[in-house]
PDB file of C-alpha atoms in Angstrom:
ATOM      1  CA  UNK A   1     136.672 150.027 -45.633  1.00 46.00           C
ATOM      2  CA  UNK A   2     136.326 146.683 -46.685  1.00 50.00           C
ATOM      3  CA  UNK A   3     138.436 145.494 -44.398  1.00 51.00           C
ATOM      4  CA  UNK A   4     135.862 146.619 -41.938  1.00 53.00           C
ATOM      5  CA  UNK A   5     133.073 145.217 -43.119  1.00 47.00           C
ATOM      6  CA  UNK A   6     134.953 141.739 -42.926  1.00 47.00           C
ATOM      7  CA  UNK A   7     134.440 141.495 -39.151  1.00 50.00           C
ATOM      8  CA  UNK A   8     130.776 142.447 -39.071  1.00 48.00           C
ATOM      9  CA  UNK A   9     129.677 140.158 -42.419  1.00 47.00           C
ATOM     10  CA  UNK A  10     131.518 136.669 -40.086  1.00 47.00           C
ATOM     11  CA  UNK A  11     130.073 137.660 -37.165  1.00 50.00           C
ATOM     12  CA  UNK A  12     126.672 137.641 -38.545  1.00 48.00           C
ATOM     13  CA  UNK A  13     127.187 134.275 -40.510  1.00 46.00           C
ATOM     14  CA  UNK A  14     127.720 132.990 -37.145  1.00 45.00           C
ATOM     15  CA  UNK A  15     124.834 134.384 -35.414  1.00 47.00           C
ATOM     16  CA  UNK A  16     122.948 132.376 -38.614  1.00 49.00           C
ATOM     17  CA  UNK A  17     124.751 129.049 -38.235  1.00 45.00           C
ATOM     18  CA  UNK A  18     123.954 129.105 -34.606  1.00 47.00           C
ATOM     19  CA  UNK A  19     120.574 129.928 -34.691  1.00 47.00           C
ATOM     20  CA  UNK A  20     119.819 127.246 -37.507  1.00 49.00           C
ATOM     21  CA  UNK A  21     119.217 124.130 -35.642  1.00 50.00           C
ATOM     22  CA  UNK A  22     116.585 125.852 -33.534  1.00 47.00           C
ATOM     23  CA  UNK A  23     114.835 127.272 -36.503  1.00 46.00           C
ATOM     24  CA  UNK A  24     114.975 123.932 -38.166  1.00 46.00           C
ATOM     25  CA  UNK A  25     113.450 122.544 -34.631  1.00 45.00           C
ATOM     26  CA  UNK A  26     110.538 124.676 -35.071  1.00 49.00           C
ATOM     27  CA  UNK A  27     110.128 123.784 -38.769  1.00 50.00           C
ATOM     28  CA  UNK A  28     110.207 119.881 -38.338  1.00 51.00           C
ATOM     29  CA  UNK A  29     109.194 119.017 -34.960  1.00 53.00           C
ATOM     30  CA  UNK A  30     105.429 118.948 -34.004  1.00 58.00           C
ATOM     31  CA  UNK A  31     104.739 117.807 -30.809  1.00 63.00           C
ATOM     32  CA  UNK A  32     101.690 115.714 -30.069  1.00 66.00           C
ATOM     33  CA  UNK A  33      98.723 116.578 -28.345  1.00 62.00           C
ATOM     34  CA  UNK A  34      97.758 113.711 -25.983  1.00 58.00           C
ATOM     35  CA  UNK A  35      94.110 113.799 -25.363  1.00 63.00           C
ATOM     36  CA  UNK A  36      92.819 111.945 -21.524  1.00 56.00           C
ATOM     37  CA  UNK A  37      89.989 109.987 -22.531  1.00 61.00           C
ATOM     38  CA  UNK A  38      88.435 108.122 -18.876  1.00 61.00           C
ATOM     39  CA  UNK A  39      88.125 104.182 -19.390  1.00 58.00           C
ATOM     40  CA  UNK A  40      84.692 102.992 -20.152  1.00 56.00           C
ATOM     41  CA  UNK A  41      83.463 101.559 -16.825  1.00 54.00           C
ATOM     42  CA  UNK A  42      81.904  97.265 -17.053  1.00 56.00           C
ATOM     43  CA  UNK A  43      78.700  96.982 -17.002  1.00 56.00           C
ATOM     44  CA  UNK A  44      78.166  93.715 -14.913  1.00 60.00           C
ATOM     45  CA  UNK A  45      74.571  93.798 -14.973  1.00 69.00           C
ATOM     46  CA  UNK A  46      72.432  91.863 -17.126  1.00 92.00           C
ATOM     47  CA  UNK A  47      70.488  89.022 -18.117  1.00 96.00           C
ATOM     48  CA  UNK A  48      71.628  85.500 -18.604  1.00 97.00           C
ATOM     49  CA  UNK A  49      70.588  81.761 -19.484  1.00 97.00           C
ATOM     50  CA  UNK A  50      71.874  79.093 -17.838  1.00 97.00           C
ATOM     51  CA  UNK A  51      71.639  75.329 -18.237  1.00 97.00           C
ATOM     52  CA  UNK A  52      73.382  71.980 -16.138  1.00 98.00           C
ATOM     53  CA  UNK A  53      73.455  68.252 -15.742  1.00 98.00           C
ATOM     54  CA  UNK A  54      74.474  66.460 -12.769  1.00 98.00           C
ATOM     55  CA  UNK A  55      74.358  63.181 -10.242  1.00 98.00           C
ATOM     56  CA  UNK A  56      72.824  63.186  -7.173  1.00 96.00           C
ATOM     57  CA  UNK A  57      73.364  61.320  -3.832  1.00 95.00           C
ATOM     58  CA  UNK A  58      70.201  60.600  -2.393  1.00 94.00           C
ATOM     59  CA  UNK A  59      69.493  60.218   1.693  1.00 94.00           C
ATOM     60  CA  UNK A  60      66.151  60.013   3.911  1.00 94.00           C
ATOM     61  CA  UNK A  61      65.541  59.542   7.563  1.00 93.00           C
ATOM     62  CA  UNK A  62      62.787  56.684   7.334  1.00 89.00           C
ATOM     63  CA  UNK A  63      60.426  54.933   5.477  1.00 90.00           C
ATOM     64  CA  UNK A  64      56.622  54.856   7.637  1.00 87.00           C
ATOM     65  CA  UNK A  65      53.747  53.548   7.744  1.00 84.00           C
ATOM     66  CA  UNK A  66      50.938  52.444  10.646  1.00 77.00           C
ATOM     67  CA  UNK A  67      51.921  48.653   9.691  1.00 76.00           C
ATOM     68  CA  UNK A  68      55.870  49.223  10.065  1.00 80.00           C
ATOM     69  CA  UNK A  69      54.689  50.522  13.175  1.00 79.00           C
ATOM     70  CA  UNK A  70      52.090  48.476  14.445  1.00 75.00           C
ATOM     71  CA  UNK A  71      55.353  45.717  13.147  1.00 73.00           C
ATOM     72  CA  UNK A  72      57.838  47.284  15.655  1.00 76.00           C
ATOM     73  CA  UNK A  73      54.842  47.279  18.493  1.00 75.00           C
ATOM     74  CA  UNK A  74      53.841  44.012  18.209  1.00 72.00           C
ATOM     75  CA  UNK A  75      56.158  41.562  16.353  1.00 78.00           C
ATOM     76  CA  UNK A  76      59.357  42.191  17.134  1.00 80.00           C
ATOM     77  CA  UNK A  77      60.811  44.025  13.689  1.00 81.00           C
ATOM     78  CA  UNK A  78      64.065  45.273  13.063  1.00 85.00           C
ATOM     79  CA  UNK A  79      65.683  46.842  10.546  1.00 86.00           C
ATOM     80  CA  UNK A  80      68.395  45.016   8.625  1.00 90.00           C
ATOM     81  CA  UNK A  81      68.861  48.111   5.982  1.00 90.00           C
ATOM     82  CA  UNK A  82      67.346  50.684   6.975  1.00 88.00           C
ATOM     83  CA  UNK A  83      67.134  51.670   2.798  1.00 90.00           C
ATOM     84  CA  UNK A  84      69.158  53.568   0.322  1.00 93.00           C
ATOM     85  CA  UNK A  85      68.591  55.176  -2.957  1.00 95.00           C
ATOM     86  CA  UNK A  86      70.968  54.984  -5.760  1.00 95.00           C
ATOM     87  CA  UNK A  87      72.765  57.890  -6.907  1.00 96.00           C
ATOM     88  CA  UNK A  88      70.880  59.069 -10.214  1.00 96.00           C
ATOM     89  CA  UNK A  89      71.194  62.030 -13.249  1.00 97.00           C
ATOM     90  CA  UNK A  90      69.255  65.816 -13.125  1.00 98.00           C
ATOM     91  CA  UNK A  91      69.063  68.016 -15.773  1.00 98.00           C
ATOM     92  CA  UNK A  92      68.212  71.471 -15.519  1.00 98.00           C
ATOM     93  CA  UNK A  93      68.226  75.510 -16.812  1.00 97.00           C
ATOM     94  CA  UNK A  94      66.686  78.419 -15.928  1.00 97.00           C
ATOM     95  CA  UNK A  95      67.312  82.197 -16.455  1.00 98.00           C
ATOM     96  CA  UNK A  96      68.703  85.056 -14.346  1.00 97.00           C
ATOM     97  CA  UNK A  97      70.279  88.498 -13.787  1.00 97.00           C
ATOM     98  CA  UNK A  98      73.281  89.554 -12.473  1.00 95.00           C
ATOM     99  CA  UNK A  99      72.356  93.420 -10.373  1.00 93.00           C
ATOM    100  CA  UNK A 100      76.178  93.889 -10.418  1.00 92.00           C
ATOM    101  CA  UNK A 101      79.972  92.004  -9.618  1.00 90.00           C
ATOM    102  CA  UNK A 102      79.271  90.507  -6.704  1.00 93.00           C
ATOM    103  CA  UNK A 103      75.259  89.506  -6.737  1.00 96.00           C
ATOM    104  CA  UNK A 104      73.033  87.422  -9.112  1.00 97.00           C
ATOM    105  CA  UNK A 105      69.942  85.506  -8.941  1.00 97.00           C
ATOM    106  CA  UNK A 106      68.302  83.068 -10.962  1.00 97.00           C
ATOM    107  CA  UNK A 107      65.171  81.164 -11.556  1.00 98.00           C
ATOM    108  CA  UNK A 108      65.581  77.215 -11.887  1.00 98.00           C
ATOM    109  CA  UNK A 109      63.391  73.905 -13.482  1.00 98.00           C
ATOM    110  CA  UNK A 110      65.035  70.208 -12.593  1.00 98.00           C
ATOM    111  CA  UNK A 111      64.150  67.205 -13.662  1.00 98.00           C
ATOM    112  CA  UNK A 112      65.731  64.656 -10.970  1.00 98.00           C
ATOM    113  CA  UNK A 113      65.563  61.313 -12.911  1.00 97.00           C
ATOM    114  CA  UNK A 114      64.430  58.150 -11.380  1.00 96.00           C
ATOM    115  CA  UNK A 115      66.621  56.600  -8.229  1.00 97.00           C
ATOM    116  CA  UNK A 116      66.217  53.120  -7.335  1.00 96.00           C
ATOM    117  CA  UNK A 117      64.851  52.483  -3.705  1.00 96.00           C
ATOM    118  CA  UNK A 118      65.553  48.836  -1.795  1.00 95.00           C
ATOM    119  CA  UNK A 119      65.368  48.599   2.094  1.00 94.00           C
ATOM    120  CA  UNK A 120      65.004  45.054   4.137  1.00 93.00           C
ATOM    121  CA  UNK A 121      62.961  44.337   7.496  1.00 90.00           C
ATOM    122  CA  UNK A 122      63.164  41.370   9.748  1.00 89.00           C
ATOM    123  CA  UNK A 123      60.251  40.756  12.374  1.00 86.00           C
ATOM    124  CA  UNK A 124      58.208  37.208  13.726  1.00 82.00           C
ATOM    125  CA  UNK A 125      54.967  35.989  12.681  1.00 73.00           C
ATOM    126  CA  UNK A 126      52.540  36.355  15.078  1.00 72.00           C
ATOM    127  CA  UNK A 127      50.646  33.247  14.202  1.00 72.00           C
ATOM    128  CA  UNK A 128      53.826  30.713  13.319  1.00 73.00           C
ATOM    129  CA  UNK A 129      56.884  32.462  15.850  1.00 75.00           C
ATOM    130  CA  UNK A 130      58.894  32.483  12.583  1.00 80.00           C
ATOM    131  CA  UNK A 131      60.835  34.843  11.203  1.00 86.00           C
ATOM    132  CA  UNK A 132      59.911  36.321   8.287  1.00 83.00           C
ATOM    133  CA  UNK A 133      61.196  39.184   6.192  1.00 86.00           C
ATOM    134  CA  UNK A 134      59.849  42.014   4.242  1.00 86.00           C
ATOM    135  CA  UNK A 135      62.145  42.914   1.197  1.00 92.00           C
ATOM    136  CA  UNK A 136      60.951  46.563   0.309  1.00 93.00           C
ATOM    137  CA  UNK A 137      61.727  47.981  -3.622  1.00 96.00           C
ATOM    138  CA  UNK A 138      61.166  50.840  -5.487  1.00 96.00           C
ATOM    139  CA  UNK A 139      61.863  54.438  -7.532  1.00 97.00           C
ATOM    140  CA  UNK A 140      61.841  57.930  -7.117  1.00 97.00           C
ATOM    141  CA  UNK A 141      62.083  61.172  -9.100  1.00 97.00           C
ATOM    142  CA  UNK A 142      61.376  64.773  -8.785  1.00 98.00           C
ATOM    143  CA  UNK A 143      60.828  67.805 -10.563  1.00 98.00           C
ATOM    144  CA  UNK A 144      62.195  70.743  -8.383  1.00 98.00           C
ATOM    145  CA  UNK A 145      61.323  74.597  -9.246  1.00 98.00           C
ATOM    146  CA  UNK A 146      63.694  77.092  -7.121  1.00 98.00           C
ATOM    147  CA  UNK A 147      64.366  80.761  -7.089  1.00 98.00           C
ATOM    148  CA  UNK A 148      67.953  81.307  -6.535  1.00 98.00           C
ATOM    149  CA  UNK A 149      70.498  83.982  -4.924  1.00 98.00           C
ATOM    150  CA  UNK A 150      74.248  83.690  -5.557  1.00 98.00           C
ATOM    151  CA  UNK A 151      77.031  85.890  -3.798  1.00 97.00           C
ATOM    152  CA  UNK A 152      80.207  85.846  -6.032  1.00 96.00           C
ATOM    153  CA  UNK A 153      83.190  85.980  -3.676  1.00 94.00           C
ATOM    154  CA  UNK A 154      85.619  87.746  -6.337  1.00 90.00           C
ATOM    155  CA  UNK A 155      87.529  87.291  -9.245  1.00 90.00           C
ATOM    156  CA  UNK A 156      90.914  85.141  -9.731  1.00 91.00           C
ATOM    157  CA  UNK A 157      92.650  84.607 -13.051  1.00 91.00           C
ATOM    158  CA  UNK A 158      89.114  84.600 -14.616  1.00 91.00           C
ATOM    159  CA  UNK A 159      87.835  82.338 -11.711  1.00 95.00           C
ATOM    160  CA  UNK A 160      85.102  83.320  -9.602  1.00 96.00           C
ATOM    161  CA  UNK A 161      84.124  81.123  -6.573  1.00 97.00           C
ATOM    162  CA  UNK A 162      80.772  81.444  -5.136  1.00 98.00           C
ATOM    163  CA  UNK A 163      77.601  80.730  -2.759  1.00 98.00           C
ATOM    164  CA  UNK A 164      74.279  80.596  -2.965  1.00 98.00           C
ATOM    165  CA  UNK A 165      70.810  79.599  -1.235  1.00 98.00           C
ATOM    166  CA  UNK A 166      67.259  78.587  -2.856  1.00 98.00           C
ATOM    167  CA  UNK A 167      64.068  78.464  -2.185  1.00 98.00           C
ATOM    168  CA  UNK A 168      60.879  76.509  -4.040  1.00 98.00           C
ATOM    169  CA  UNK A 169      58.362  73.534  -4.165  1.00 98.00           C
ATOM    170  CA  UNK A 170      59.690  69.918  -5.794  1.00 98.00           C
ATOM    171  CA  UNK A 171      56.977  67.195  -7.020  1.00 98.00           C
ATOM    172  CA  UNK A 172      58.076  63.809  -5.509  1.00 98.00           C
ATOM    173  CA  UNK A 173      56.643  60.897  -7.122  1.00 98.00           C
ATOM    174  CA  UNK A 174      56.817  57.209  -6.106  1.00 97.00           C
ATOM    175  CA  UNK A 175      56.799  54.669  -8.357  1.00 97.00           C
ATOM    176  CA  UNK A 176      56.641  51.146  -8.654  1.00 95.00           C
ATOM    177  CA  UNK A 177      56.857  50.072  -4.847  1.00 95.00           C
ATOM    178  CA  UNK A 178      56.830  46.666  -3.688  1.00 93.00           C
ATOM    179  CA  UNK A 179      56.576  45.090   0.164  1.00 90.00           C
ATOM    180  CA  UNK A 180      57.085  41.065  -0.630  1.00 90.00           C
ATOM    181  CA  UNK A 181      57.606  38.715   1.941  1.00 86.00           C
ATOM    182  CA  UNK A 182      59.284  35.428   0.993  1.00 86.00           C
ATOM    183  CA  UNK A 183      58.340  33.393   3.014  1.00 82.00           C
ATOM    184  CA  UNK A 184      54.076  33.704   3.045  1.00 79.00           C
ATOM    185  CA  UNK A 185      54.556  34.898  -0.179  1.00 81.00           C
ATOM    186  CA  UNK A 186      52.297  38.082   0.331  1.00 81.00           C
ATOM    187  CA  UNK A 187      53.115  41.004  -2.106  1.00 86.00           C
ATOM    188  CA  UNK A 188      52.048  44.607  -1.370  1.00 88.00           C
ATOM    189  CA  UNK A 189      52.106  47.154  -4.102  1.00 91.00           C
ATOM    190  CA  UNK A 190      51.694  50.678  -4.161  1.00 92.00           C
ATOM    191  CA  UNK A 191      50.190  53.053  -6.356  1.00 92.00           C
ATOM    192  CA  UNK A 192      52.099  55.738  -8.155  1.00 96.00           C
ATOM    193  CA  UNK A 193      51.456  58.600  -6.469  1.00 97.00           C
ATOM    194  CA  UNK A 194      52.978  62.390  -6.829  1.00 97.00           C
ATOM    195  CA  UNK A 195      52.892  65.188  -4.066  1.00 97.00           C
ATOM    196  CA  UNK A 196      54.269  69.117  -3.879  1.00 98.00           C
ATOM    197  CA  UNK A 197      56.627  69.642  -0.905  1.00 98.00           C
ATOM    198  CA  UNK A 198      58.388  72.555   0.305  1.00 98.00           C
ATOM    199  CA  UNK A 199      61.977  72.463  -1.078  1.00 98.00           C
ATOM    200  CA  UNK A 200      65.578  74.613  -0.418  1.00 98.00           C
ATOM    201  CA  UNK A 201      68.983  74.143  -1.569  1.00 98.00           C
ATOM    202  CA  UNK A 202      72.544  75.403  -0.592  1.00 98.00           C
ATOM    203  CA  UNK A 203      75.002  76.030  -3.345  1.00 98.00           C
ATOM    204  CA  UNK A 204      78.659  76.442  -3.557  1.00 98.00           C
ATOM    205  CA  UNK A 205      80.987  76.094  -6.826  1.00 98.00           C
ATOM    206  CA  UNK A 206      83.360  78.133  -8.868  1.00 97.00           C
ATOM    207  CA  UNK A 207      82.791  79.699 -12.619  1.00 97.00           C
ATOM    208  CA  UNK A 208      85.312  79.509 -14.934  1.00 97.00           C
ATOM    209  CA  UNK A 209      85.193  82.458 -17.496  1.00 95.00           C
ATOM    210  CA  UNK A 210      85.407  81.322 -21.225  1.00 95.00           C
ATOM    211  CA  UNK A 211      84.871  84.609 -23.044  1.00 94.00           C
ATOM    212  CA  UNK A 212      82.774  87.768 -22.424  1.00 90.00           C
ATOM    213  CA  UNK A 213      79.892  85.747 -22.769  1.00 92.00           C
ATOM    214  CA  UNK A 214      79.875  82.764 -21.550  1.00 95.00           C
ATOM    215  CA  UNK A 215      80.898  81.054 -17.834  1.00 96.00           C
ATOM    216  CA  UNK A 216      81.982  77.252 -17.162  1.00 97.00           C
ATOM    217  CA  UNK A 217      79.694  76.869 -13.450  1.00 98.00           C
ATOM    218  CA  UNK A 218      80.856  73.946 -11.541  1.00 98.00           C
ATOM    219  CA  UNK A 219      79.016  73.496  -8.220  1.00 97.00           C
ATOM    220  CA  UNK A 220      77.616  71.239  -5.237  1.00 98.00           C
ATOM    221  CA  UNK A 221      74.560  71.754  -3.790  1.00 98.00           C
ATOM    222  CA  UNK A 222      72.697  70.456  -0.671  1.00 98.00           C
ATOM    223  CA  UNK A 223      69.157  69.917  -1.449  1.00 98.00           C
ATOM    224  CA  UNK A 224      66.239  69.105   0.898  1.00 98.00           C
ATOM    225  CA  UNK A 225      63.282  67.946  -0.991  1.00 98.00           C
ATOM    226  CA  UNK A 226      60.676  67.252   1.866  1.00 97.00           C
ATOM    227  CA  UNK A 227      58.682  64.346   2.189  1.00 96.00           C
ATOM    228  CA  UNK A 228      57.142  61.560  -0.555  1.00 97.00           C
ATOM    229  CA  UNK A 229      54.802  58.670  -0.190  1.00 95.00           C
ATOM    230  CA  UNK A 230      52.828  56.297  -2.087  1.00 95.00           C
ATOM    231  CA  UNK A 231      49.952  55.814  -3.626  1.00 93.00           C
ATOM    232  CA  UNK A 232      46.961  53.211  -1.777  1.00 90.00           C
ATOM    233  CA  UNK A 233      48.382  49.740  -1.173  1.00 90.00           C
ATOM    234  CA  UNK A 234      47.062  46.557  -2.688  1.00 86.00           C
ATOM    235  CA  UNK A 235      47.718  42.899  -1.533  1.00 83.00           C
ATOM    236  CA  UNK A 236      48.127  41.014  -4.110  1.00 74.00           C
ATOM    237  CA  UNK A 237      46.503  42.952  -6.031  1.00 74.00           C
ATOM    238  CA  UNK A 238      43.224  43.959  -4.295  1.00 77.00           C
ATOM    239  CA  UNK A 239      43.026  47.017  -2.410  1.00 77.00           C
ATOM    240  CA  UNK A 240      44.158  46.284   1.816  1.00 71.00           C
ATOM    241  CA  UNK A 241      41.934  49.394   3.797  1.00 68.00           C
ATOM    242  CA  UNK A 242      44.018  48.464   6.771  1.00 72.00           C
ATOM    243  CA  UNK A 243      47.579  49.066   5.465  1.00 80.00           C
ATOM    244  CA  UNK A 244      47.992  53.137   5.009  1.00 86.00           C
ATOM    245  CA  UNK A 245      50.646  53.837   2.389  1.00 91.00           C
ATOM    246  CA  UNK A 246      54.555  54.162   3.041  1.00 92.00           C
ATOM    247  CA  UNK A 247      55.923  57.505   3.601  1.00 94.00           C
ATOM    248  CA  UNK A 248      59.421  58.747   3.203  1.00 95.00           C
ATOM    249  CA  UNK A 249      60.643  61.162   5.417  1.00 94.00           C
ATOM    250  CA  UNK A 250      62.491  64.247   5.171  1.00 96.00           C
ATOM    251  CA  UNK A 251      64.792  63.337   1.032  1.00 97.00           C
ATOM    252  CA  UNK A 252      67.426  65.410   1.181  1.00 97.00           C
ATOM    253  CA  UNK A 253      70.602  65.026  -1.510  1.00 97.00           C
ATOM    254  CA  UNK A 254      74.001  65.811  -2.221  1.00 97.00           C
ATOM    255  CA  UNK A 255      74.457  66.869  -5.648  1.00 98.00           C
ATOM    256  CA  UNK A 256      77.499  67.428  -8.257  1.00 98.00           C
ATOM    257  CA  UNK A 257      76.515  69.691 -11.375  1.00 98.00           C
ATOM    258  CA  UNK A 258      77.970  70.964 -14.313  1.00 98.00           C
ATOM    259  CA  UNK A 259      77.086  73.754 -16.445  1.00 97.00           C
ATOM    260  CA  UNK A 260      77.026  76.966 -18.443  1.00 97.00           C
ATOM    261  CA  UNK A 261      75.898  80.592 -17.946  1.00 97.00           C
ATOM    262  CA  UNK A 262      75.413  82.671 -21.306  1.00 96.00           C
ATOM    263  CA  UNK A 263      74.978  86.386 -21.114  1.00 94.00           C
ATOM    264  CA  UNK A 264      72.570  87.963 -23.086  1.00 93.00           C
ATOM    265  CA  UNK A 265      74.153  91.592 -22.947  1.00 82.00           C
TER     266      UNK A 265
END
């Protein structure tokens, strides 16, 4: 009998040995439970401050006035520089708010500091046939207000290139102007004198992502300013009714900046 039972007791130790690995599967092994959880989508919108300084490089089409004209009539004038302004500094800031990735808008104040004006004139002397010259001097600065829409053209190892247009009023002021002519040793000066003109701007630039926050902006705009003249004109030093003051026509400027743009969300 017990030589019977031998066969049946092994077989069944072996059904147990084989089974243990599987039973000890199930005792130590828990698998994990992986839970999908959808990223959390940006949010590009927002508000945002920014602030810049910069150089300009100042142009105009003309200085005017009824005696340059009533000069280039009747006595022969010519230009021998037609005038320049020297390049000068701006500071500026404003506030705005990106509507998502690709659009923003901002509102703008400048201060354009002064720019040195000098421009020289030949023509004859009516009375004498000589030639005499006027030597023309004088400063400029602004303060330009413009509301301001941006297209960001994508982003590039935290680089993001963009355009933009604006739209506003700038208060030119003349100061300081001076008409002397050597040789009769006549002196004309000019009032200060400050006017609002219609103003626009191009821009272009790149911004430079820092942090979450905050954005390096380095850009060039084009700005057109409008017009600018003086105040009345005295002749050494009393007031001439028959000389109208000088106008300049159509300031326009090519300007560098450099800047930041801080999120506020």
């Amino acid at each position: 009998m017990h030589r019977k039972l031998l066969p049946a007791i092994a077989g069944a130790a072996l059904i147990s040995v084989a089974a243990m690995p599987a039973n000890a599967a199930d005792i130590f092994y828990d698998p994990p439970v992986y839970k999908y959880e959808p990223p959390e989508p940006k949010s590009y919108g927002g508000w945002y401050l920014r602030g810049h300084i910069g150089v300009t490089n100042q142009r105009y089409t003309g200085l005017d006035s009824q005696a340059i004209r009533n000069a280039i009539r009747d006595w022969d004038h010519q230009w021998i520089d037609r005038g320049s302004f020297t390049s000068s500094g701006l500071v500026g800031g404003g506030v705005g708010y990106r509507l998502n990735e690709w659009l923003r808008g901002d509102i703008t104040v400048e201060y354009r500091m002064n720019s040195k004006f000098s421009a020289l004139d030949r023509f004859t002397n009516p009375d004498t046939l000589a030639p005499n010259n006027n030597d023309y001097t004088g400063r400029k600065s602004e303060l330009l207000f413009l509301a301001n829409a941006y297209a960001d053209l994508g982003k590039f190892h935290g680089i993001t290139p963009y355009i933009g247009a604006g739209i506003g009023t700038s208060r030119n002021t003349i100061a300081g102007f001076v008409d002397r002519n050597p040789q009769t040793d006549v002196v004309l000066n000019a009032a200060t004198h400050s006017q609002w003109q219609l103003a626009w701007a191009l821009h272009a630039g790149v911004g430079v992502e820092l942090n979450d926050r905050a954005t390096l902006d380095i850009g060039y705009s084009f700005t057109h300013l409008g017009h600018a003249r003086t105040g009345q004109v005295l002749n050494n030093g009393v007031p001439e009714a028959n000389i109208d003051p000088f106008v300049f026509r159509n300031l326009h400027s090519h300007d560098l900046k450099v800047g930041l743009r801080y999120s506020l969300n």
